[in-house]
XYZ file of C-alpha atoms in Angstrom:
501
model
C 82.143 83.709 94.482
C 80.388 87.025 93.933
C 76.811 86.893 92.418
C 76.525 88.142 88.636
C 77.253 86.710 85.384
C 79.546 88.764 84.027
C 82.690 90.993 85.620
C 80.806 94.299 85.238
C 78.121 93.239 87.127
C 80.301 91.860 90.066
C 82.488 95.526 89.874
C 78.655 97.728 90.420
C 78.243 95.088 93.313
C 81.950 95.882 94.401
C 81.264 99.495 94.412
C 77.597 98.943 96.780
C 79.451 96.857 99.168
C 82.126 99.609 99.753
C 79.501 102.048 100.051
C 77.634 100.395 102.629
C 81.077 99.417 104.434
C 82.171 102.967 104.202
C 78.567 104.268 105.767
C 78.462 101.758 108.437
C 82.019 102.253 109.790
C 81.585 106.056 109.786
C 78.971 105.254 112.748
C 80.658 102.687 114.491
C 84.206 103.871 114.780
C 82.626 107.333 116.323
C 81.513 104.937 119.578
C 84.625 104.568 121.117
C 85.700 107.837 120.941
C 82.169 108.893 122.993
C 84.001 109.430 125.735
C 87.423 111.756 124.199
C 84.550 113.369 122.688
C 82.501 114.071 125.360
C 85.418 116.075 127.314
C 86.900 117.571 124.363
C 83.818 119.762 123.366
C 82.495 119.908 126.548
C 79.271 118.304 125.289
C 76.245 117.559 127.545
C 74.637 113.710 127.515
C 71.998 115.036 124.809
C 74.624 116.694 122.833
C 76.037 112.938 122.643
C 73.274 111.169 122.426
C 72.561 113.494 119.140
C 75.765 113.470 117.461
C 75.469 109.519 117.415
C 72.124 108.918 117.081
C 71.189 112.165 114.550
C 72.991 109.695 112.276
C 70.626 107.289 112.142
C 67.818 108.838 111.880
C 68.811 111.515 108.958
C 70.316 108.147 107.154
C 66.430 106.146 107.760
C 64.443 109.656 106.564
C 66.965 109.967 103.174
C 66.313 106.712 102.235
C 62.680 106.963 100.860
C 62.747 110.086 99.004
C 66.478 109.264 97.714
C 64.747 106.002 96.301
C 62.218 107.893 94.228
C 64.654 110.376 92.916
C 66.770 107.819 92.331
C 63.728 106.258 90.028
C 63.002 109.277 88.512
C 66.260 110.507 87.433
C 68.863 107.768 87.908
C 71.108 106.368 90.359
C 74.533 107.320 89.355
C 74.678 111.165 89.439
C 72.771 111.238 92.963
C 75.079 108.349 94.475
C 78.098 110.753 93.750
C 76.710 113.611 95.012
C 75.427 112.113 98.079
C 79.682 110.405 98.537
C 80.952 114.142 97.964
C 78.482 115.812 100.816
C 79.154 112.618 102.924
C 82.951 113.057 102.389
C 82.689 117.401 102.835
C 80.623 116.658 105.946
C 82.672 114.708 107.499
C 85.504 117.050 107.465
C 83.311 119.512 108.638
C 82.630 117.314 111.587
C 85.713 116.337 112.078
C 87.177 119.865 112.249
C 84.256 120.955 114.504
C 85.069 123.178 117.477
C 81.513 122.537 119.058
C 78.679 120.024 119.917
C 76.189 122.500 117.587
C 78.671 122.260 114.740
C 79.119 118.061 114.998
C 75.934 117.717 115.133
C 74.842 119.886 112.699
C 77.280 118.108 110.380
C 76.418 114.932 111.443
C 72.512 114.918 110.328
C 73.869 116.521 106.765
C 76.602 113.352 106.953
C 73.576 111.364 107.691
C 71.728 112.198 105.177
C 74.137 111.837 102.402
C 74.687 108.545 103.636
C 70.748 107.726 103.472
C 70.869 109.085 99.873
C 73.890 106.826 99.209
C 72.569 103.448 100.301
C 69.233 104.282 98.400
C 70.913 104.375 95.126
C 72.649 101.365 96.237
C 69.503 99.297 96.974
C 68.260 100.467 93.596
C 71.369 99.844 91.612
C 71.182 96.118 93.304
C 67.688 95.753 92.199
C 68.207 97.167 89.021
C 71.068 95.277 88.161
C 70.578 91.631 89.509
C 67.626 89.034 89.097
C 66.500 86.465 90.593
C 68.906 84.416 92.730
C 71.871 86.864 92.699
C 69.467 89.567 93.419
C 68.977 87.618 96.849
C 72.756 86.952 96.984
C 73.625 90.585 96.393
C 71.378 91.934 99.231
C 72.826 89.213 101.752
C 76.536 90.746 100.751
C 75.630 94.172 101.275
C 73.973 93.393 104.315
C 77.051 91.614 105.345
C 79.304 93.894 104.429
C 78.140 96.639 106.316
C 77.960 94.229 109.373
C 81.198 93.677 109.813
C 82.351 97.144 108.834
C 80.401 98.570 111.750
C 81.288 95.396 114.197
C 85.484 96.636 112.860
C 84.300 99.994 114.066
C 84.871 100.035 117.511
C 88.552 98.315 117.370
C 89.763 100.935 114.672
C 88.737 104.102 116.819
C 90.409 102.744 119.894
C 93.542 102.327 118.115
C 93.089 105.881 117.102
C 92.259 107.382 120.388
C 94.720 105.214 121.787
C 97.822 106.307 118.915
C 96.444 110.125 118.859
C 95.549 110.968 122.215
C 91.786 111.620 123.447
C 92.254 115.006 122.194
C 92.991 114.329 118.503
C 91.836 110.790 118.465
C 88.039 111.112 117.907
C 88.899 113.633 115.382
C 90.611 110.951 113.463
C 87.913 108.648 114.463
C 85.442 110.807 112.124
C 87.910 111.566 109.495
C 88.540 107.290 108.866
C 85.979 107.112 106.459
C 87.291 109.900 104.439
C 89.771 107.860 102.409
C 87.153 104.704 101.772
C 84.926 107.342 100.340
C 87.098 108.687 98.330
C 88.299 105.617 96.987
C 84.291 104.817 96.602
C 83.639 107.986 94.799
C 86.634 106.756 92.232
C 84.785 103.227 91.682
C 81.906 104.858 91.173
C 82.320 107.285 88.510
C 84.380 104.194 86.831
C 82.176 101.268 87.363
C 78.129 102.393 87.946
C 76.301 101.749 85.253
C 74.706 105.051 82.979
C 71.548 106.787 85.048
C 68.449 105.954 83.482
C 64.791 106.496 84.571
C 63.180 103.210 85.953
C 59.850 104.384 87.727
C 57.005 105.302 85.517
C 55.586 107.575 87.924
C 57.835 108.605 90.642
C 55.966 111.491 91.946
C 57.226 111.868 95.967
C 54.498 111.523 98.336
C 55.424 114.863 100.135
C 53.054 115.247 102.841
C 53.462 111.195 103.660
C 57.407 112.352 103.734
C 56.849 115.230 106.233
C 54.390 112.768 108.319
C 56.733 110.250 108.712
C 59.197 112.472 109.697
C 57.300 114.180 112.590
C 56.424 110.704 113.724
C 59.760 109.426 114.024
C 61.187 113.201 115.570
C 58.438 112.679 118.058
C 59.004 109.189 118.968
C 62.631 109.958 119.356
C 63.097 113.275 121.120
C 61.843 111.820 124.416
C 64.612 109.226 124.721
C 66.983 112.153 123.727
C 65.307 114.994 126.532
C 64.120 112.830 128.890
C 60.533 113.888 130.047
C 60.194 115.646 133.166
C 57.245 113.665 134.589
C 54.666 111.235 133.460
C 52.236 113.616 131.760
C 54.521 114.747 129.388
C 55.610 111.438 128.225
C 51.816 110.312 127.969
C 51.736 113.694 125.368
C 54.999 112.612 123.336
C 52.720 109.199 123.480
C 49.752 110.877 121.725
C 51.896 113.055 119.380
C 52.940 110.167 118.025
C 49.373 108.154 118.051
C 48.349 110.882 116.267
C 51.062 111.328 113.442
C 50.713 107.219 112.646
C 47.253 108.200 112.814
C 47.440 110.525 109.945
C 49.851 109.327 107.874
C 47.894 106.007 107.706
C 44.547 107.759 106.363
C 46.956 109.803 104.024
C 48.115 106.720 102.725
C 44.583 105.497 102.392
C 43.373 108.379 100.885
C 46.341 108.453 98.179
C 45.569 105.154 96.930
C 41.974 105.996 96.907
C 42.630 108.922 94.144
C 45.066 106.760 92.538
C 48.302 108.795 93.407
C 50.641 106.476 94.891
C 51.697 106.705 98.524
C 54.868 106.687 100.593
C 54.676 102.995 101.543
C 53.238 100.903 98.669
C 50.384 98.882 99.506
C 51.330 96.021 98.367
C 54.017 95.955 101.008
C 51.507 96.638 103.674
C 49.678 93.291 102.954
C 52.476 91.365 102.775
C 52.772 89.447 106.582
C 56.042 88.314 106.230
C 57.647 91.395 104.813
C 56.129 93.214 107.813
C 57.303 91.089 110.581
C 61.054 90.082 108.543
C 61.301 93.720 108.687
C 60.189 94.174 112.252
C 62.438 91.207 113.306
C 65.384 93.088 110.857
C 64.780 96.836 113.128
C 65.121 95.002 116.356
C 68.015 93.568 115.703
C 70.034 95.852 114.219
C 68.839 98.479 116.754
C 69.952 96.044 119.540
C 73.232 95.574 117.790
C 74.682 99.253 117.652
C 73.114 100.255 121.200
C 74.854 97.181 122.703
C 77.928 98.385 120.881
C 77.760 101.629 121.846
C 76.986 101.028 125.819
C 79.729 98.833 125.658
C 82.177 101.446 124.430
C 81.275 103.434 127.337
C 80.865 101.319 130.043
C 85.019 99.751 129.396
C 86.272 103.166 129.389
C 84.100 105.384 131.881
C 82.732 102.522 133.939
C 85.795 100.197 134.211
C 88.421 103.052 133.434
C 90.045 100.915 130.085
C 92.334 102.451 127.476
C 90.761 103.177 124.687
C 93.112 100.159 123.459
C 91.728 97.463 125.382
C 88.365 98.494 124.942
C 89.092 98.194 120.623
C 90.301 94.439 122.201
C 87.318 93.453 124.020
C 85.496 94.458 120.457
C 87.623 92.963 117.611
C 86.002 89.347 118.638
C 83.036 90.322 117.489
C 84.121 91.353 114.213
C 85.805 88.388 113.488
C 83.157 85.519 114.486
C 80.821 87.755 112.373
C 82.958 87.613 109.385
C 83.350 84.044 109.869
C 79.661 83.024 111.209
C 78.498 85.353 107.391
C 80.677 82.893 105.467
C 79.310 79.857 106.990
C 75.798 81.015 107.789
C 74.546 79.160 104.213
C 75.361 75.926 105.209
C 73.588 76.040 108.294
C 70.581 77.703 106.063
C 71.192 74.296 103.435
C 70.143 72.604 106.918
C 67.674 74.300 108.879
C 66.702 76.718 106.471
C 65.266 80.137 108.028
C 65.488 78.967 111.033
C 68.860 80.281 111.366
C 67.884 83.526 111.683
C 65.828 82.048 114.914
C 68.950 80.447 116.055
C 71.180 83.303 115.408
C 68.951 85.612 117.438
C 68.506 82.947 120.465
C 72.221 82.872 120.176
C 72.051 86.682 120.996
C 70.195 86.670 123.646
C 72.496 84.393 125.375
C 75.296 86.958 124.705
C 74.058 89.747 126.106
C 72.539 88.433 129.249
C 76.129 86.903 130.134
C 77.689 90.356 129.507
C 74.956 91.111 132.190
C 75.809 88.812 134.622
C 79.334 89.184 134.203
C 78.888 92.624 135.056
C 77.147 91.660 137.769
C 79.380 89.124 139.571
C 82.735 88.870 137.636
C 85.928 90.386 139.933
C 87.632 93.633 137.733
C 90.823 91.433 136.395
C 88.754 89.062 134.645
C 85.510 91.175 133.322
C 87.210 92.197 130.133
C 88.096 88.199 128.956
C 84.470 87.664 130.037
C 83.189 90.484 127.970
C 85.457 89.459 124.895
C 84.127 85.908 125.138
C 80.485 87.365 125.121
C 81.184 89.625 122.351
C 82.621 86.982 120.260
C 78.899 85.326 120.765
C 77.497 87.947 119.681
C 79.168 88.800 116.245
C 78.564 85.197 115.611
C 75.274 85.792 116.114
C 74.623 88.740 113.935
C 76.500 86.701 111.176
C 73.522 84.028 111.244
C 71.086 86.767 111.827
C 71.737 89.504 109.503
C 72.299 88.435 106.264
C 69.785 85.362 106.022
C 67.125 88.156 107.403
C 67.751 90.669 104.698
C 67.337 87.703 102.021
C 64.108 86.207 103.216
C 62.307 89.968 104.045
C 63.033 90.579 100.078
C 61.757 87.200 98.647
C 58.313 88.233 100.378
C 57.983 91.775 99.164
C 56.248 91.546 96.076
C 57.850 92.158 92.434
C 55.817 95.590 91.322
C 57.446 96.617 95.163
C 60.929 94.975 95.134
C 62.651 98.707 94.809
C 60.769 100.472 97.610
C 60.581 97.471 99.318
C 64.378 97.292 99.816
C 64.612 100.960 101.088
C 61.492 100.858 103.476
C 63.491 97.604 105.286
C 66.901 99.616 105.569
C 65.293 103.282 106.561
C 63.208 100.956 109.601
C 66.504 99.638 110.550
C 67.987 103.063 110.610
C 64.892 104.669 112.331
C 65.446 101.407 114.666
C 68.826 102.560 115.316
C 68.294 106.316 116.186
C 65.598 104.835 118.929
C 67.446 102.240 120.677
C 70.533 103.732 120.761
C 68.913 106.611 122.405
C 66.762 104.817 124.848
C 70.060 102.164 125.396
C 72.541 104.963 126.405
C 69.420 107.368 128.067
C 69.505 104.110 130.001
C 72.876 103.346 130.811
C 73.604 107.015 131.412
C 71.107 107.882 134.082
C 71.555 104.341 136.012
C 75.351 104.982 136.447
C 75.101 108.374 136.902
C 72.453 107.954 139.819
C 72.355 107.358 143.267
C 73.726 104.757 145.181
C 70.316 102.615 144.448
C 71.541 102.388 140.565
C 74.256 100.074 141.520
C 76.727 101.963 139.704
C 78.071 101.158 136.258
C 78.032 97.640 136.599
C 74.408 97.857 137.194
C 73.535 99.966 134.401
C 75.247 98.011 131.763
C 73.883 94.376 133.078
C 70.859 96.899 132.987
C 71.267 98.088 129.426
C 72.505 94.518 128.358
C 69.027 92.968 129.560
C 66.976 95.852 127.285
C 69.212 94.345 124.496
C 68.182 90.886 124.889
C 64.553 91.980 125.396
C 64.921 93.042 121.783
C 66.519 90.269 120.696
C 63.931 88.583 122.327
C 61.019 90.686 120.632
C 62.809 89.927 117.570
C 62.740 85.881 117.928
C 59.241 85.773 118.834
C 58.328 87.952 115.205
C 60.536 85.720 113.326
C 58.837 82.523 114.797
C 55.394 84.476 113.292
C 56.967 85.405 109.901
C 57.796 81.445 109.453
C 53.891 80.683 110.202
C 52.966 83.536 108.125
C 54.798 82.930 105.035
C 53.877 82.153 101.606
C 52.993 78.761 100.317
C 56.755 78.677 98.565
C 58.517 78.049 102.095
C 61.725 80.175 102.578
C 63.569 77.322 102.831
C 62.885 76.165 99.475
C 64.093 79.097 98.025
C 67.087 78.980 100.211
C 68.289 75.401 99.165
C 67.905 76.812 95.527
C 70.138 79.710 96.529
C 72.425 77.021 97.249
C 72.168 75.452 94.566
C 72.778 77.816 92.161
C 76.199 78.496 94.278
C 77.738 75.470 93.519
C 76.339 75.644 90.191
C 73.116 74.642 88.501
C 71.284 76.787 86.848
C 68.478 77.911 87.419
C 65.918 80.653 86.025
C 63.900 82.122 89.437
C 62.701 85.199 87.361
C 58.653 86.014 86.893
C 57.208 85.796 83.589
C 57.001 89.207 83.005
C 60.931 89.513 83.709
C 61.189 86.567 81.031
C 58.972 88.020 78.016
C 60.946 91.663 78.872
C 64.128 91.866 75.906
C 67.470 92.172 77.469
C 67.070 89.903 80.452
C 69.146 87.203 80.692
């Protein structure tokens, strides 16, 4: 049962879920077809590593500033112009005859998609309350989780159908229909723009800050640094950017302007570490994805076929682990996330020993078992996350709050899939003491679960650190209100304010 009380609210929710579905697969299908790529257009390993992770990062830097225009002159008009230059850029892509080109298209494709999912967190906040705003936010999240977990099988049927020369082609061109077909829904079923942010001035300078800070965090893992000294000066580039950008931000709310991140955000513990726990999971997630990809085909020599069937498990036990993640909330409350992520990190370090010790025939079944794990452990992870970050930002912040949590995760994403494959890449591609590709996926698999493992550890604080209303209260009340009693979680002001029911 979808959240809302009424059919037009549960068609805008349609519409953000095939947004975010459409966004997330555009990424995902693109990693099995690395490899076609690769040969195709002759690209180098930072030519790749570009092309998927530019992505990510143009997605996490739109995000922000597409919020506050989004405020300041409605949601509707900039969602369907960020679909259309999403849809015209991946063509463009798609069509490409270089790595300059694809990538070039890809941070424009990013972007759109960043400007997208910002109207999409604002339309969710705008248009639900309460409970089913909580609700809402878990089905987004979910949505896009599985669409990026059905990634990988989809483009190895593709590659596998088309040929390695067409195949990643078709790979980029798969989300052309969905958006299309989102674009439709849109202009049909969004409600009217209208202004919601009293003063939605962008914090330019904070913009360009954070923007130089997260270049110059990533570039290294893109170019990897000659020799120590010049990582130690990436290192203090980006000591000094945080640097800054946080006495910018000071000085903004000083002279009563406000700043890029709100600072009511910044003092809020458990918002800080939810969304901490959110970017290391989700960065984990797509690099493990994405090293995967490469290892079945270029380590183990797999058709891109089998590769899409060592993937689909995942997919499906986090479909299935999403539907039946609430009742094991109604029970442990947000714990689950804990257990999800624990989960996790038993997933990946099998797929490391597997690699290790498992004879050729029977490493795929082994890998298929361990990615089955870990879908089901995004499914108890992801969602429940996403809902308990939210119920601790606070209400003036709920809007900004929503698109600071998914440009981390994106910012998360551009990082660790860099440093993942950098990692992966150079191990296999070594000498003899690398151990091969084996090696540098077990490798690569262990910097996953040392995420995953970050991640636990910060969700185990956020539980100490949260408000006096335990999470778990306000989860059982979710529950509740799914299997029907009512119940009225809005603040005062949101009750004394006409036309909120």
């Amino acid at each position: 049962m979808l959240p809302g009380e009424d059919r037009a609210t549960r068609r805008v929710l349609l519409v953000c879920m095939a947004a975010g579905a459409t966004t997330l697969l555009d990424q995902a299908v693109l990693n099995i077809a690395v490899p076609s790529m690769r040969h195709s257009l002759g690209a180098g390993a930072a030519d790749v590593q570009w092309i998927v992770a530019g992505y990510s990062l143009a997605f996490g830097l739109a995000l922000v500033p597409g919020g506050s225009l989004g405020d300041l002159h409605g949601r509707k008009r900039l969602f369907i112009a960020g679909m259309a230059v999403f849809l015209l850029a991946g063509v463009a892509a798609a069509t490409g005859s270089g790595p300059g080109t694809v990538i070039g298209a890809r941070l424009v494709q990013g972007a759109a998609a960043g400007l997208v999912n910002s109207q999409v967190i604002g339309t969710i906040q705008d248009v639900f309350h309460g409970l089913d705003r909580g609700r809402a936010l878990g089905l987004y999240a979910v949505t896009g989780g599985v669409a990026a977990a059905l990634g990988p099988p989809l483009g190895g049927v593709l590659v596998a159908g088309l040929g390695s020369a067409a195949g990643w082609r078709y790979c980029l061109l798969l989300s052309a229909p969905c958006a299309v077909v989102t674009l439709i829904l849109a202009v049909r079923l969004l409600p009217p723009p209208r202004r919601t942010a009293r003063d939605s001035r962008l914090d330019l300078l904070g913009l360009v800050l954070a923007c130089g800070c997260t270049l110059t965090l990533m570039v290294p893992f893109i170019s990897t640094p000659d020799n120590g000294g010049q990582a130690l000066l990436w290192a203090a580039g980006v000591s000094a950017l945080a640097c800054v950008f946080a006495v910018h931000q000071r000085l903004r709310i000083r002279g009563g302007r406000v700043p890029l991140v709100h600072p009511a955000l910044a003092s809020s513990k458990p918002y800080l570490l939810g969304t901490a726990v959110a970017m290391a999971q989700f960065g984990s997630s797509l690099a493990a994805s994405l090293v995967l990809t490469v290892f079945l085909q270029d380590g183990l020599g797999l058709s891109a076929l089998l590769t899409a069937a060592v993937s689909l498990p995942s997919a499906i036990a986090m479909g299935v682990s999403s539907a039946l993640a609430w009742r094991l909330v109604r029970r442990i409350g947000p714990r689950t996330v804990n257990v999800g992520l624990a989960l996790g990190i038993g997933a990946a370090l099998a797929g490391a020993v597997a690699a290790l010790l498992a004879p050729s025939t029977a490493l795929p079944i082994l890998l298929a078992v361990t990615q089955l794990l870990s879908g089901a452990a995004g499914g108890l992870a992801v969602s429940p996350n996403q809902t308990q970050v939210l119920q601790h930002a606070p209400a003036e912040a709920a809007g900004v709050g929503g698109g600071i949590l998914q440009m981390a995760q994106r910012i998360a994403a551009a990082v660790c899939l860099s440093a993942v494959s950098a990692v992966y890449l150079h191990s296999s591609s070594g000498s003899s003491a690398g151990g091969g590709p084996r090696a540098a996926y077990a490798l690569a698999s262990c910097v996953c679960a040392g995420l995953l493992a970050v991640a636990l550890v910060l969700s185990r604080l956020r539980g100490a650190a949260a408000a006096p209303r335990s999470a778990r209260s306000a989860f059982l009340t979710v529950r509740s209100a799914r299997v029907g009693r009512h119940h009225d979680d809005r603040t005062p002001q949101e009750r004394q304010e006409p036309g909120r029911t």
